[in-house]
mmCIF file of C-alpha atoms (C1' of nucleotides) in Angstrom:
data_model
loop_
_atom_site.group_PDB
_atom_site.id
_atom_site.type_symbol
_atom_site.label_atom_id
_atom_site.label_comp_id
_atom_site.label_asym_id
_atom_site.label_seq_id
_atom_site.Cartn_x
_atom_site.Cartn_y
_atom_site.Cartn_z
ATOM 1 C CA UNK A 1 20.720 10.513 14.449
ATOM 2 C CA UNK A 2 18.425 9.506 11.666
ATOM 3 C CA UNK A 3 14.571 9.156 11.350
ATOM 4 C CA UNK A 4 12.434 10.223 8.923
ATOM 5 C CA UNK A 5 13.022 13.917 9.719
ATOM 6 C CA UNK A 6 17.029 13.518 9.844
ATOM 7 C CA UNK A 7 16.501 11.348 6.610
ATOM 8 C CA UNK A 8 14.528 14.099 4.925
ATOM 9 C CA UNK A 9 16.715 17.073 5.610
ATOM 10 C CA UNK A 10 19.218 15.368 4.518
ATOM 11 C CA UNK A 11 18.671 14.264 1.003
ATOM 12 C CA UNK A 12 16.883 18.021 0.709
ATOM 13 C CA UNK A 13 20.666 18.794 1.312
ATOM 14 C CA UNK A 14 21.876 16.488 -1.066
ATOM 15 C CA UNK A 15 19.842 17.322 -3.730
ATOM 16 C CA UNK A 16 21.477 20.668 -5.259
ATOM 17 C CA UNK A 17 24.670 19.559 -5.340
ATOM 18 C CA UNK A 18 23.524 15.969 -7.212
ATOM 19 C CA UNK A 19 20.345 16.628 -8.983
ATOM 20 C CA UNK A 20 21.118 16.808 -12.834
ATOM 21 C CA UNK A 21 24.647 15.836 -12.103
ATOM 22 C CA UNK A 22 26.966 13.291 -13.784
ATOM 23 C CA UNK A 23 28.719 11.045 -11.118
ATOM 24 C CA UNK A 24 32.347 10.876 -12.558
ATOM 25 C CA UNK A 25 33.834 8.875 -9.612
ATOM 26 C CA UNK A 26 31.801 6.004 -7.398
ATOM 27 C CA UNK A 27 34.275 4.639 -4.851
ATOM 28 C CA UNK A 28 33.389 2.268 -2.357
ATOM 29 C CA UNK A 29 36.253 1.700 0.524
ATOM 30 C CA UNK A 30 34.853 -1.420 1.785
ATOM 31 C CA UNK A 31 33.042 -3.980 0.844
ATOM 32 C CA UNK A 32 30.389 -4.072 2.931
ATOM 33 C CA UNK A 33 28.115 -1.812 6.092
ATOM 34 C CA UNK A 34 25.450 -3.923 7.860
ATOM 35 C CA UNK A 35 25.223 -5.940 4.199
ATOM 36 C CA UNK A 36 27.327 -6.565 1.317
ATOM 37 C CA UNK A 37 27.264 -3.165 -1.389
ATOM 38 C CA UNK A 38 26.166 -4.301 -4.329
ATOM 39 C CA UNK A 39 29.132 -5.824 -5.921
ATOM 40 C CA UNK A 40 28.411 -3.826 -9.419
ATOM 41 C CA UNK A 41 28.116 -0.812 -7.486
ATOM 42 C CA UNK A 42 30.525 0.891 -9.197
ATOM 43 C CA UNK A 43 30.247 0.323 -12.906
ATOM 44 C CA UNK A 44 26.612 1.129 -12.330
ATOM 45 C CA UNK A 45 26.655 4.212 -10.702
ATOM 46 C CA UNK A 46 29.719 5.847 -12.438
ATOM 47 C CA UNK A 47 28.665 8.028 -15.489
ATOM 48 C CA UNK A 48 25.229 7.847 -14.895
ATOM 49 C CA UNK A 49 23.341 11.089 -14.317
ATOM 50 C CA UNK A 50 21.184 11.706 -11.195
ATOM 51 C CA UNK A 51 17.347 12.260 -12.251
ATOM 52 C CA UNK A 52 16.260 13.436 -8.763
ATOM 53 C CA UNK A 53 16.207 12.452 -4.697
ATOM 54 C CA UNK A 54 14.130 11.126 -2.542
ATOM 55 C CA UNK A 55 12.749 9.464 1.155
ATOM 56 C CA UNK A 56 10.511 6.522 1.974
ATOM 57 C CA UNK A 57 10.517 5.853 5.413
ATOM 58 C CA UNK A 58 13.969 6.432 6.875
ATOM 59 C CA UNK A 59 15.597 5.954 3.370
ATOM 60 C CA UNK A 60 17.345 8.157 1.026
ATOM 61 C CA UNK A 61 16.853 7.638 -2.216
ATOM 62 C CA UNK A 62 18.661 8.749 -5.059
ATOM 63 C CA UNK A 63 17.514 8.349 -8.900
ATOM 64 C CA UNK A 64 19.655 7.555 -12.147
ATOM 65 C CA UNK A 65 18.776 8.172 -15.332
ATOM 66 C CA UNK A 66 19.949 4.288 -15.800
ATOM 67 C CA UNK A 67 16.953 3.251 -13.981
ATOM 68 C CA UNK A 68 19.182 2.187 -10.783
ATOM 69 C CA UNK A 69 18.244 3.998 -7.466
ATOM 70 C CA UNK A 70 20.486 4.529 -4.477
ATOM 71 C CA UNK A 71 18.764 3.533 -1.718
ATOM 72 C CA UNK A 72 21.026 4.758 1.591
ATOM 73 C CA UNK A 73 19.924 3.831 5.281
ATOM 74 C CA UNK A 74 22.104 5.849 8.088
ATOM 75 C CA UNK A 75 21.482 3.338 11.166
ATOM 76 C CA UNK A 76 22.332 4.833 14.048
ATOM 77 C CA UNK A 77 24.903 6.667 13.425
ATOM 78 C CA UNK A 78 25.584 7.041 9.511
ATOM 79 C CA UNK A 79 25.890 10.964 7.755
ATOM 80 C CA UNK A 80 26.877 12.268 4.553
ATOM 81 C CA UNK A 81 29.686 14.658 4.588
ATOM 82 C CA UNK A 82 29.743 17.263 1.352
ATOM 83 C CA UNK A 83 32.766 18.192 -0.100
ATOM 84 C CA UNK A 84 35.279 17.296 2.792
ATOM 85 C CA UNK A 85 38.748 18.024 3.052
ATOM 86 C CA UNK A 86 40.250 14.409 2.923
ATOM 87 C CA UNK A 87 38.768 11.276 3.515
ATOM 88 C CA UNK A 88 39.192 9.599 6.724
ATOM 89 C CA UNK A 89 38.067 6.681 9.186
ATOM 90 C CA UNK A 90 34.537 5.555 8.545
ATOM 91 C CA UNK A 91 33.980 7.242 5.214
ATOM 92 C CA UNK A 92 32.977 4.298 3.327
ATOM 93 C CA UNK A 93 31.193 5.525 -0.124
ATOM 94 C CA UNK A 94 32.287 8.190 -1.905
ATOM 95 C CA UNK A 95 30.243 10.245 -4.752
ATOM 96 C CA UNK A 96 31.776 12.253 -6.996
ATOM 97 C CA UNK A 97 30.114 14.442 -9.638
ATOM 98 C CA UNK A 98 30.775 16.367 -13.021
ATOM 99 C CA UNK A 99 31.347 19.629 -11.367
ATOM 100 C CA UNK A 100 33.447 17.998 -8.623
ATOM 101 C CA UNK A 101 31.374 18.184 -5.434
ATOM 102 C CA UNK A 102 31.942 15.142 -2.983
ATOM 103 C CA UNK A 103 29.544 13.406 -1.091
ATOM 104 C CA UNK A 104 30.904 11.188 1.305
ATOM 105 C CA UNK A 105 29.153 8.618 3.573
ATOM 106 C CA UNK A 106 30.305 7.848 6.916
ATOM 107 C CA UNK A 107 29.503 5.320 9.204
ATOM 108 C CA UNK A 108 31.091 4.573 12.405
ATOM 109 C CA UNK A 109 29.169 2.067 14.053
ATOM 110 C CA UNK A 110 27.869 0.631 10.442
ATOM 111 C CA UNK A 111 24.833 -0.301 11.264
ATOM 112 C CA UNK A 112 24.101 1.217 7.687
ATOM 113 C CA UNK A 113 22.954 -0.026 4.734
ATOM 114 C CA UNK A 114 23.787 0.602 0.974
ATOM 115 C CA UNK A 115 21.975 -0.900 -2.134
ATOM 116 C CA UNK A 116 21.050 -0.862 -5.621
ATOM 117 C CA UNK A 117 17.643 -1.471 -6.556
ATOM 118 C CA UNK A 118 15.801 -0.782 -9.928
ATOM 119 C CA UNK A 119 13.545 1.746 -10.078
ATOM 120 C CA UNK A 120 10.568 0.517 -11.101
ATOM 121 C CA UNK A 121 10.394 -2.152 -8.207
ATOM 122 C CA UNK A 122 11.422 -0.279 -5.539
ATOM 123 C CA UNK A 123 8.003 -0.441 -4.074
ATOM 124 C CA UNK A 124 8.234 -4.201 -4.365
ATOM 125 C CA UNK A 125 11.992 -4.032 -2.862
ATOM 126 C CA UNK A 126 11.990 -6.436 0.117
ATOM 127 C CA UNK A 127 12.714 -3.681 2.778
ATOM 128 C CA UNK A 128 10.204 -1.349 1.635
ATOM 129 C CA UNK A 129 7.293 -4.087 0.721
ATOM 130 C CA UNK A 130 5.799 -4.500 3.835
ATOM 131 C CA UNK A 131 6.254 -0.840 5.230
ATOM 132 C CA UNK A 132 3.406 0.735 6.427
ATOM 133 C CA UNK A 133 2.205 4.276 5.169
ATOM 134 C CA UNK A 134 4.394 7.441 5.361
ATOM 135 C CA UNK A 135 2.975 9.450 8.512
ATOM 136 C CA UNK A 136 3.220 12.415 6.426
ATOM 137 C CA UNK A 137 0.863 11.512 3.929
ATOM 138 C CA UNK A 138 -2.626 11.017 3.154
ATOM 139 C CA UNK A 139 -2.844 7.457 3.909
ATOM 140 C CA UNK A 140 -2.130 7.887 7.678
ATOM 141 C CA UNK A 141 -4.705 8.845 9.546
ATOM 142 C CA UNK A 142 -6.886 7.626 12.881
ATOM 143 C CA UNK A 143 -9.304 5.730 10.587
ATOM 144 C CA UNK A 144 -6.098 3.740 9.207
ATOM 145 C CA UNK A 145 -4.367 3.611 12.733
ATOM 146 C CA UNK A 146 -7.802 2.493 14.206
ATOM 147 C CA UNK A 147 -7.773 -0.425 12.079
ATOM 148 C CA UNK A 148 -3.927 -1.319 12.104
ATOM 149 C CA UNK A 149 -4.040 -1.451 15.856
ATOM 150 C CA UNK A 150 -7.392 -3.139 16.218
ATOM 151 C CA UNK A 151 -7.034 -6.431 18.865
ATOM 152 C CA UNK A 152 -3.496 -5.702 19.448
ATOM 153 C CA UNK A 153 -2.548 -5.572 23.342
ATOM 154 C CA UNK A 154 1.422 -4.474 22.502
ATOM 155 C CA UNK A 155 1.954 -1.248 24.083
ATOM 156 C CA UNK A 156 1.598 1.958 21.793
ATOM 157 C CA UNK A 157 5.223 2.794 22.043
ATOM 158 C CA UNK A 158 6.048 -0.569 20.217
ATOM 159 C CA UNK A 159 3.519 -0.541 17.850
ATOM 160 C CA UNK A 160 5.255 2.987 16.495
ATOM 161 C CA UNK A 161 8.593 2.154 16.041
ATOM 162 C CA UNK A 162 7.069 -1.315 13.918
ATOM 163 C CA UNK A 163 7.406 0.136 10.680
ATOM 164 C CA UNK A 164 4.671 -1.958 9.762
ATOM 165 C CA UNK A 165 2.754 0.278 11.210
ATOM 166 C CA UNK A 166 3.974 3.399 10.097
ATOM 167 C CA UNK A 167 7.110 4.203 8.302
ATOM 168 C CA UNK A 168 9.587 6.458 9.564
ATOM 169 C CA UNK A 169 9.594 6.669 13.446
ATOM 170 C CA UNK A 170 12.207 6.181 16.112
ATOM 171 C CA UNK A 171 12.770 6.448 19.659
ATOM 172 C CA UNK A 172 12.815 10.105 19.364
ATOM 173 C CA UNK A 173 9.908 11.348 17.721
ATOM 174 C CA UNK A 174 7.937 8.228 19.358
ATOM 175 C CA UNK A 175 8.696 9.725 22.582
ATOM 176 C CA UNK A 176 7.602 13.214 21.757
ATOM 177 C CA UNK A 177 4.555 12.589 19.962
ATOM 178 C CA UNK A 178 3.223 10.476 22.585
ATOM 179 C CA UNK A 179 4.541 12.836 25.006
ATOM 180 C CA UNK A 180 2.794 15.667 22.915
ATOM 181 C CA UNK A 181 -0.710 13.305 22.269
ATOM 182 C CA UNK A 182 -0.931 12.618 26.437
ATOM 183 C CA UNK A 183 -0.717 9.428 25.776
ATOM 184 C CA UNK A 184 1.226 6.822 28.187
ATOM 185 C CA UNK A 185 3.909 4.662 26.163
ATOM 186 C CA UNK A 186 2.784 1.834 28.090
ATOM 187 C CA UNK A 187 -0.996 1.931 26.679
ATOM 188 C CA UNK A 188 -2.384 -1.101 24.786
ATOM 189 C CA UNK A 189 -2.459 0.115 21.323
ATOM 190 C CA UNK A 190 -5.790 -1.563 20.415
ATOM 191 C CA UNK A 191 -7.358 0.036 23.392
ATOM 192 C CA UNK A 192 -6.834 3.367 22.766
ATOM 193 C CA UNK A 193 -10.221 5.598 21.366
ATOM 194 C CA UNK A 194 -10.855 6.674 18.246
ATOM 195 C CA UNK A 195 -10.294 10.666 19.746
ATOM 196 C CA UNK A 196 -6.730 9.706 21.438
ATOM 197 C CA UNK A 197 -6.065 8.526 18.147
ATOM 198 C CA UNK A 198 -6.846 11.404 16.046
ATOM 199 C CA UNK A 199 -4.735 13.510 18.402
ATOM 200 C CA UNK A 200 -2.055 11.468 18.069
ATOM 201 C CA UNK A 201 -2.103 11.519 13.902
ATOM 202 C CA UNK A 202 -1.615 15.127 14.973
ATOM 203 C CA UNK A 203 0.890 14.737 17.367
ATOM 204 C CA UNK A 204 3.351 12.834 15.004
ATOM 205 C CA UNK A 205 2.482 14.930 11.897
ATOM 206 C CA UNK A 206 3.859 17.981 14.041
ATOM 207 C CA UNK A 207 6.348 16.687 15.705
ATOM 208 C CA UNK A 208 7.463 15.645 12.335
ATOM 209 C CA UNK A 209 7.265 18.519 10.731
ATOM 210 C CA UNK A 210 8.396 20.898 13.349
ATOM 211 C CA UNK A 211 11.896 18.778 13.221
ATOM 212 C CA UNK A 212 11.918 19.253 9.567
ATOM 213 C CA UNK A 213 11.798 22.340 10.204
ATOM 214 C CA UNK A 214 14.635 22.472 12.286
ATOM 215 C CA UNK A 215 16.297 20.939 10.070
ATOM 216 C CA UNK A 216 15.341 23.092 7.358
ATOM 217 C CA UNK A 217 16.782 26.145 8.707
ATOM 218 C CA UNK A 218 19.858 24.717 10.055
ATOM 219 C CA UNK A 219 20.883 23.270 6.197
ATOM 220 C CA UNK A 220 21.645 27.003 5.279
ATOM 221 C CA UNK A 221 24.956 26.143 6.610
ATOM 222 C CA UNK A 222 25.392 22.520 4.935
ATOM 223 C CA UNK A 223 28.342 23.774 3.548
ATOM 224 C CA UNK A 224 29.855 24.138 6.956
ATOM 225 C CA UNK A 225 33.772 23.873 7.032
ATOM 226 C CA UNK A 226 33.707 20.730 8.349
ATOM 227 C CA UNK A 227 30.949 20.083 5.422
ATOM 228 C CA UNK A 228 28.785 17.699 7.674
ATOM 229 C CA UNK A 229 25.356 17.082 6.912
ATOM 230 C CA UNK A 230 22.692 16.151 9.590
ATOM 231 C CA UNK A 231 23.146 19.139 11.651
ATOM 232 C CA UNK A 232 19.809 19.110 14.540
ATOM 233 C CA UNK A 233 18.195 21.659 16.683
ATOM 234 C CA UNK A 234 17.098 19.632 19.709
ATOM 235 C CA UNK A 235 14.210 21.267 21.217
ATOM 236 C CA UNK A 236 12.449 18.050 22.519
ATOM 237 C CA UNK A 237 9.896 18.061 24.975
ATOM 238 C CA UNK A 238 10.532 14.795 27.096
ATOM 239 C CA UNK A 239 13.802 12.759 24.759
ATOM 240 C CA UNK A 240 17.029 13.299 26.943
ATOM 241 C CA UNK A 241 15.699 15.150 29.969
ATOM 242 C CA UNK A 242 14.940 12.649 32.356
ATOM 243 C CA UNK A 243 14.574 14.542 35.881
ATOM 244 C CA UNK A 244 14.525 18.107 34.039
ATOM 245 C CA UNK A 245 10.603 19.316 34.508
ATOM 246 C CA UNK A 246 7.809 18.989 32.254
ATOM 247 C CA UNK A 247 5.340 22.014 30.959
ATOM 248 C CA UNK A 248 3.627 20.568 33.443
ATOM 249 C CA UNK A 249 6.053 21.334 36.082
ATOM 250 C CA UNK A 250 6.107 17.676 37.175
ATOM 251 C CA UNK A 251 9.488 15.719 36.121
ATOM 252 C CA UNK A 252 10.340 13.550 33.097
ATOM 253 C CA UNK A 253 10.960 10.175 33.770
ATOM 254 C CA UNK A 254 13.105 7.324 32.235
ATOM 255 C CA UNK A 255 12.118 3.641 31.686
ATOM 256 C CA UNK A 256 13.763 1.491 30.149
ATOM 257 C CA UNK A 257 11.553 -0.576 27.877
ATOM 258 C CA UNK A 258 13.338 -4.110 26.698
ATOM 259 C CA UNK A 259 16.269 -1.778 26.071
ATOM 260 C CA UNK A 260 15.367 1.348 24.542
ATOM 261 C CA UNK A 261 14.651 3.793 26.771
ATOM 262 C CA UNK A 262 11.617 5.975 27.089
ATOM 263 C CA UNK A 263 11.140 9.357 28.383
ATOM 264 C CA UNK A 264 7.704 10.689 29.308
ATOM 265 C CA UNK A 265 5.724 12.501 32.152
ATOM 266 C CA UNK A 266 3.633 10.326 34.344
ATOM 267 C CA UNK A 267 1.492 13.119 34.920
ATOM 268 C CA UNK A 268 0.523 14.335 31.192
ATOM 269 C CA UNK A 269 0.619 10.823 30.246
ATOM 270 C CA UNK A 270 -1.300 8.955 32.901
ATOM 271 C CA UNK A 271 -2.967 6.437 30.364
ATOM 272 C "C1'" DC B 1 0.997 -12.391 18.938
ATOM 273 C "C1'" DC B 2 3.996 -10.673 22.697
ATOM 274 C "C1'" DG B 3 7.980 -9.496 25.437
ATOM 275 C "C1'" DA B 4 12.640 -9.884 26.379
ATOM 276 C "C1'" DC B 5 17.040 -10.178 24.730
ATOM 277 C "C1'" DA B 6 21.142 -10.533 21.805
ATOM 278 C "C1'" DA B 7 23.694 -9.320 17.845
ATOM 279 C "C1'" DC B 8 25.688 -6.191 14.589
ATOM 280 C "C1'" DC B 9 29.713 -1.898 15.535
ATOM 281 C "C1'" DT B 10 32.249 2.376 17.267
ATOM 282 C "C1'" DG B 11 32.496 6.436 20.026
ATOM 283 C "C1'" DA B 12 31.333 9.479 23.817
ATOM 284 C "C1'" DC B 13 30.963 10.139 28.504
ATOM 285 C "C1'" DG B 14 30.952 9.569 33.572
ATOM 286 C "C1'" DG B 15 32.984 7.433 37.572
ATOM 287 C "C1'" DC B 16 36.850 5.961 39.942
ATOM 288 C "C1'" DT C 1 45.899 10.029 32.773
ATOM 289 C "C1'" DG C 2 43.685 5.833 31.943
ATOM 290 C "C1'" DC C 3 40.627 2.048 32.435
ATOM 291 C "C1'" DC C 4 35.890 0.350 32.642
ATOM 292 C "C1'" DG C 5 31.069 0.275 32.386
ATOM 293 C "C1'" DT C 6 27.107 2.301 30.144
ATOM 294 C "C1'" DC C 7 24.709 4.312 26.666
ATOM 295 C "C1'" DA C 8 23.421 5.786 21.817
ATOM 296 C "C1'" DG C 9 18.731 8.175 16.866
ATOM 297 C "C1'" DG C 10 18.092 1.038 13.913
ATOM 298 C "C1'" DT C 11 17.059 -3.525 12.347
ATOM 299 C "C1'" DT C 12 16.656 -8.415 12.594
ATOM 300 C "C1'" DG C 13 16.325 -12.712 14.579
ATOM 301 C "C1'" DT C 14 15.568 -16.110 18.405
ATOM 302 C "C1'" DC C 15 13.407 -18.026 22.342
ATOM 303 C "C1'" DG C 16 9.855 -18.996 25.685
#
DNA sequence: CCGACAACCTGACGGC
DNA sequence: TGCCGTCAGGTTGTCG
């Protein structure tokens, strides 16, 4: 489920319940997702207050006033849960604060990550180092993509899901915003113009945003009774609707690119 | 640098 | 009903 607008919605949903709070109760019920927890995970976390939340890329992150932060990644198929019932299969961290709200993080496939990193070099953390700029922000624009794709022949499609690049992006919203730019996936990503470019700034930036959105509106009901969080409107143009038709009219195709597929329409996306 | 592929895991779904 | 193959929103590493 998560990119960067799954990733966003979701610590925006995590925030009232933990901003300002006291965790009482860190308990982690393994020892490990895609890497180890941080094996002081506990007696650093527990009694510290939570200064604020936040995203880079497709993380969450979330503040202490010890000068920890939580950085979460959901993989593929990682949620939080708020104030469940009972714990069960796949719930792996649990967060419990002052006024006894629950978050819990589950994680079938666990493809997840969980660490511990201080706050003052999280921009020097190894995972977030070398990520390229948010494609929300000022930093990402055509002038910047012009220059980060100059000389490279890799198709587009590639070159957007390198965070490198640009931070944030997955196979969904890469597939929409190229869909939404006319661009074809397959296009060499230094040889697209300076024009195509600037519409496709655009194209992610609202793509983005309009999932955000959808997000946005759908977190009114966080608190469902099943308390999951990470709840998605899809309204996507071209992900998931291979042979359905286009605006276009003509039909959405799937390719499978060295295993991921990709959805797009030959005919708005000739080159 | 590039492209293809495997690995890490579980669950959902379609076909038979 | 059940078994089996396929696929899934991510990341990382290898190999040619």
């Amino acid at each position: 489920m998560p990119e960067l607008p799954e990733v966003e919605t979701i610590v925006r949903g995590l925030a009232p319940m933990l901003e300002g709070r006291r965790l009482v109760r860190v308990e982690a019920r393994r020892a490990d997702l895609r890497r180890a927890f941080p094996a002081d995970l506990r007696q650093r976390l527990t009694g510290a207050r939570v200064t604020g939340l936040g995203r880079r890329a497709k993380y969450g992150l979330i503040d202490t006033d010890r000068g920890d932060t939580l950085v979460f990644h959901l993989g593929m198929s990682g949620r939080w849960r708020i104030d469940p019932e009972a714990l069960g299969p796949h719930d792996h961290l649990l967060l419990e604060t002052d006024e006894g709200r629950r978050a819990v993080l589950n994680d079938p496939r666990r493809f997840g990550s969980v660490d511990l990193v201080a706050t003052a070099a999280l921009p020097q953390w190894e995972a977030l180092a070398r990520m390229g700029p948010e494609p929300l922000g000022a930093e990402f624009d055509a002038a910047y993509l012009l220059r980060a794709l100059e000389g490279r022949s890799a198709p587009i499609k590639a070159m957007l899901l390198d965070q490198r690049i640009v931070a944030g992006l997955g196979n969904i919203y890469v597939c929409e915003a190229l869909h939404l730019a006319g661009i074809a996936p397959s296009r060499a990503a230094g040889r697209i113009s300076r024009p195509r470019l600037e519409r496709l700034v655009e194209a992610i930036r609202a793509v983005l945003a309009a999932a955000i959105e959808a997000g946005g509106s759908s977190l009114r009901d966080y608190a469902r009774p099943s308390g999951e969080l990470g709840y998605f409107s899809k309204q996507w143009r071209v992900y998931g609707r291979e042979g359905e038709a286009c605006t276009c009219g003509g039909p959405i195709r799937r390719r499978n690119d060295s295993g991921r597929s990709t959805f797009f329409c030959p005919r708005c996306q000739r080159s």
